[in-house]
């Protein structure tokens, strides 16, 4: 039968990752319009495009190549962004997963810098390495996106290089053009240190929230 990509619900202290459904549309529409100043290189729909965005992600999911999530803040119970598992690869056996990408990630302005992103990565990476047994997790971003590259590097992922004309550009005014993509990875050997880093970051945010 082979490996079937299905993302389970993943829950931490600050965020619950729920498989994306149409019921998340209204909350994601609000989240996407909070502050768009950090979305220059990222695919984030406008409020009136979220319905089509969800449809597109679910269509990708139907091909078996994507497991999309809504990021739900446990403090508010509202969806504040999205993320996904993407591009599963099985090289040694069709019955196991050898590598996966984490991508299609964005957060509302109010959710950025709160620990939600760090905990989401901890949950996604942890499930991939510890439940699926992958050897590698990939992350990529527009090579010009310094903010995203810095966030990826803070997880402990290693920079592997820039692939030129690798994928579609999402930058305004660049419709129909390709972008250079910066590629990062975490391997089985890297995961313990990466997990420690992410756990520390989540703990730091917990301390900030408990400080009067």
Short mmCIF file of C-alpha atoms in Angstrom, two decimals:
data_model
loop_
_atom_site.label_atom_id
_atom_site.label_comp_id
_atom_site.label_asym_id
_atom_site.label_seq_id
_atom_site.Cartn_x
_atom_site.Cartn_y
_atom_site.Cartn_z
CA UNK A 1 0.00 0.00 0.00
CA UNK A 2 2.82 2.39 0.82
CA UNK A 3 3.07 5.35 3.19
CA UNK A 4 -0.02 7.59 3.26
CA UNK A 5 0.57 11.21 4.28
CA UNK A 6 -2.01 12.12 6.91
CA UNK A 7 -1.21 14.75 9.52
CA UNK A 8 -2.71 14.03 12.96
CA UNK A 9 -3.79 16.69 15.46
CA UNK A 10 -0.69 17.89 17.31
CA UNK A 11 -1.05 19.89 20.53
CA UNK A 12 1.39 21.69 22.76
CA UNK A 13 1.16 24.40 25.42
CA UNK A 14 0.46 27.36 23.15
CA UNK A 15 -0.74 25.90 19.87
CA UNK A 16 -2.86 23.08 18.50
CA UNK A 17 -2.22 22.03 14.92
CA UNK A 18 -5.53 20.92 13.40
CA UNK A 19 -5.84 19.40 9.91
CA UNK A 20 -7.04 22.28 7.73
CA UNK A 21 -10.79 22.34 7.02
CA UNK A 22 -13.28 24.80 5.58
CA UNK A 23 -14.44 25.63 9.12
CA UNK A 24 -11.14 27.47 9.63
CA UNK A 25 -11.82 29.87 6.74
CA UNK A 26 -13.40 32.78 8.64
CA UNK A 27 -10.75 32.86 11.37
CA UNK A 28 -7.90 32.58 8.87
CA UNK A 29 -9.40 35.46 6.88
CA UNK A 30 -9.21 37.66 9.98
CA UNK A 31 -5.70 36.44 10.81
CA UNK A 32 -4.39 37.14 7.31
CA UNK A 33 -5.44 40.80 7.44
CA UNK A 34 -4.03 41.74 10.86
CA UNK A 35 -0.66 43.00 9.65
CA UNK A 36 0.68 42.09 6.23
CA UNK A 37 4.01 43.85 6.63
CA UNK A 38 5.99 40.59 7.00
CA UNK A 39 4.44 38.71 4.07
CA UNK A 40 6.48 40.14 1.20
CA UNK A 41 7.84 36.77 0.04
CA UNK A 42 5.23 34.41 1.51
CA UNK A 43 1.99 33.04 0.04
CA UNK A 44 -0.63 34.50 2.39
CA UNK A 45 -4.11 35.02 0.92
CA UNK A 46 -6.16 38.17 1.35
CA UNK A 47 -9.34 37.77 3.38
CA UNK A 48 -11.51 37.30 0.29
CA UNK A 49 -9.08 34.71 -1.09
CA UNK A 50 -8.97 32.41 1.94
CA UNK A 51 -11.81 30.19 0.71
CA UNK A 52 -9.94 29.53 -2.54
CA UNK A 53 -6.70 29.10 -0.56
CA UNK A 54 -8.27 26.38 1.59
CA UNK A 55 -9.68 24.71 -1.52
CA UNK A 56 -6.23 24.74 -3.13
CA UNK A 57 -4.56 23.23 -0.07
CA UNK A 58 -7.19 20.51 0.24
CA UNK A 59 -6.77 19.73 -3.47
CA UNK A 60 -3.03 19.30 -2.88
CA UNK A 61 -3.83 17.10 0.11
CA UNK A 62 -5.97 14.88 -2.11
CA UNK A 63 -2.90 14.10 -4.21
CA UNK A 64 -1.09 12.71 -1.16
CA UNK A 65 1.68 15.31 -1.36
CA UNK A 66 0.47 17.72 1.33
CA UNK A 67 -0.96 17.55 4.86
CA UNK A 68 -2.13 21.12 5.61
CA UNK A 69 -2.79 22.47 9.09
CA UNK A 70 -4.48 25.41 10.76
CA UNK A 71 -2.42 26.79 13.65
CA UNK A 72 -4.87 27.36 16.51
CA UNK A 73 -3.91 29.52 19.48
CA UNK A 74 -4.82 27.71 22.69
CA UNK A 75 -5.07 31.08 24.46
CA UNK A 76 -7.91 32.24 22.21
CA UNK A 77 -9.17 29.07 20.54
CA UNK A 78 -8.86 30.81 17.16
CA UNK A 79 -6.96 29.84 14.03
CA UNK A 80 -4.07 32.29 13.69
CA UNK A 81 -2.17 30.84 10.76
CA UNK A 82 -1.35 27.82 8.65
CA UNK A 83 1.45 25.35 8.03
CA UNK A 84 1.89 21.95 6.38
CA UNK A 85 3.83 18.80 5.80
CA UNK A 86 4.80 18.71 2.12
CA UNK A 87 6.58 16.55 -0.47
CA UNK A 88 6.90 13.16 1.29
CA UNK A 89 9.71 11.01 -0.12
CA UNK A 90 10.15 7.28 0.28
CA UNK A 91 13.45 6.09 -1.15
CA UNK A 92 14.27 2.83 0.64
CA UNK A 93 10.78 1.36 0.85
CA UNK A 94 7.30 2.45 -0.20
CA UNK A 95 6.03 1.47 3.26
CA UNK A 96 8.12 4.02 5.14
CA UNK A 97 8.77 7.75 4.96
CA UNK A 98 12.38 8.82 4.54
CA UNK A 99 12.05 12.62 4.19
CA UNK A 100 9.44 15.37 4.36
CA UNK A 101 9.30 19.14 4.03
CA UNK A 102 7.63 21.55 6.45
CA UNK A 103 6.33 24.63 4.70
CA UNK A 104 3.38 26.79 3.60
CA UNK A 105 3.77 28.49 6.99
CA UNK A 106 2.35 31.86 7.99
CA UNK A 107 1.05 33.49 11.16
CA UNK A 108 -1.12 36.47 11.99
CA UNK A 109 0.83 39.54 13.11
CA UNK A 110 -0.38 39.17 16.71
CA UNK A 111 0.82 35.54 16.86
CA UNK A 112 4.35 36.26 15.64
CA UNK A 113 7.00 36.29 18.36
CA UNK A 114 4.73 34.54 20.86
CA UNK A 115 6.27 31.07 20.82
CA UNK A 116 3.58 29.62 18.58
CA UNK A 117 5.93 29.22 15.62
CA UNK A 118 8.67 27.60 17.73
CA UNK A 119 6.20 25.17 19.29
CA UNK A 120 4.60 24.36 15.95
CA UNK A 121 8.02 23.44 14.57
CA UNK A 122 8.75 21.37 17.69
CA UNK A 123 5.50 19.45 17.20
CA UNK A 124 5.92 18.96 13.45
CA UNK A 125 9.58 17.99 13.56
CA UNK A 126 9.03 15.76 16.59
CA UNK A 127 6.23 13.82 14.94
CA UNK A 128 8.23 13.43 11.72
CA UNK A 129 11.37 12.12 13.45
CA UNK A 130 9.88 10.26 16.39
CA UNK A 131 6.67 8.80 14.94
CA UNK A 132 7.29 8.53 11.21
CA UNK A 133 11.01 7.85 11.60
CA UNK A 134 12.19 10.18 8.86
CA UNK A 135 15.88 10.68 8.19
CA UNK A 136 15.46 14.29 7.08
CA UNK A 137 13.14 17.30 7.32
CA UNK A 138 13.49 20.08 4.72
CA UNK A 139 12.61 23.75 4.93
CA UNK A 140 12.96 26.29 2.13
CA UNK A 141 12.22 29.95 1.55
CA UNK A 142 12.82 32.72 -0.95
CA UNK A 143 16.57 33.36 -0.81
CA UNK A 144 15.85 37.09 -0.32
CA UNK A 145 13.61 36.50 2.70
CA UNK A 146 16.04 37.33 5.50
CA UNK A 147 13.31 37.27 8.17
CA UNK A 148 12.25 33.74 7.22
CA UNK A 149 15.83 32.51 6.86
CA UNK A 150 16.69 33.82 10.32
CA UNK A 151 13.65 32.06 11.81
CA UNK A 152 14.60 28.79 10.11
CA UNK A 153 18.20 29.04 11.30
CA UNK A 154 17.00 29.59 14.88
CA UNK A 155 15.41 26.14 14.83
CA UNK A 156 18.85 24.60 14.34
CA UNK A 157 18.29 23.71 10.69
CA UNK A 158 21.41 23.73 8.54
CA UNK A 159 21.75 25.85 5.40
CA UNK A 160 22.56 23.70 2.37
CA UNK A 161 22.62 26.24 -0.43
CA UNK A 162 20.52 28.20 -2.89
CA UNK A 163 18.73 26.51 -5.76
CA UNK A 164 18.30 28.97 -8.60
CA UNK A 165 14.94 29.41 -10.35
CA UNK A 166 13.63 26.68 -8.07
CA UNK A 167 10.00 27.60 -7.50
CA UNK A 168 7.29 30.17 -8.03
CA UNK A 169 7.85 33.66 -6.63
CA UNK A 170 5.19 35.02 -4.27
CA UNK A 171 6.69 38.52 -4.11
CA UNK A 172 4.34 41.33 -5.19
CA UNK A 173 4.80 42.25 -8.84
CA UNK A 174 6.60 38.98 -9.65
CA UNK A 175 3.62 36.99 -10.91
CA UNK A 176 4.73 34.41 -13.47
CA UNK A 177 8.36 34.55 -12.34
CA UNK A 178 10.56 32.03 -10.57
CA UNK A 179 12.54 32.59 -7.40
CA UNK A 180 15.81 31.34 -5.99
CA UNK A 181 15.15 29.16 -2.93
CA UNK A 182 17.37 28.86 0.14
CA UNK A 183 17.33 25.21 1.29
CA UNK A 184 17.74 24.05 4.89
CA UNK A 185 17.55 20.64 6.52
CA UNK A 186 17.47 18.80 9.82
CA UNK A 187 18.64 15.19 9.85
CA UNK A 188 18.23 12.41 12.37
CA UNK A 189 21.68 13.27 13.75
CA UNK A 190 20.74 16.95 14.12
CA UNK A 191 17.37 16.37 15.74
CA UNK A 192 18.37 16.02 19.44
CA UNK A 193 20.14 19.41 19.43
CA UNK A 194 17.37 20.97 17.35
CA UNK A 195 14.73 19.65 19.73
CA UNK A 196 16.67 21.07 22.70
CA UNK A 197 16.83 24.50 21.03
CA UNK A 198 13.12 24.55 20.30
CA UNK A 199 12.20 23.35 23.78
CA UNK A 200 14.31 26.16 25.25
CA UNK A 201 12.58 28.74 23.06
CA UNK A 202 9.15 27.49 24.05
CA UNK A 203 10.18 27.58 27.72
CA UNK A 204 11.48 31.14 27.34
CA UNK A 205 8.12 32.28 26.01
CA UNK A 206 6.39 30.51 28.88
CA UNK A 207 8.57 32.46 31.31
CA UNK A 208 7.76 35.74 29.57
CA UNK A 209 4.02 35.11 29.85
CA UNK A 210 4.21 34.21 33.54
CA UNK A 211 6.18 37.36 34.46
CA UNK A 212 3.86 39.94 36.10
#
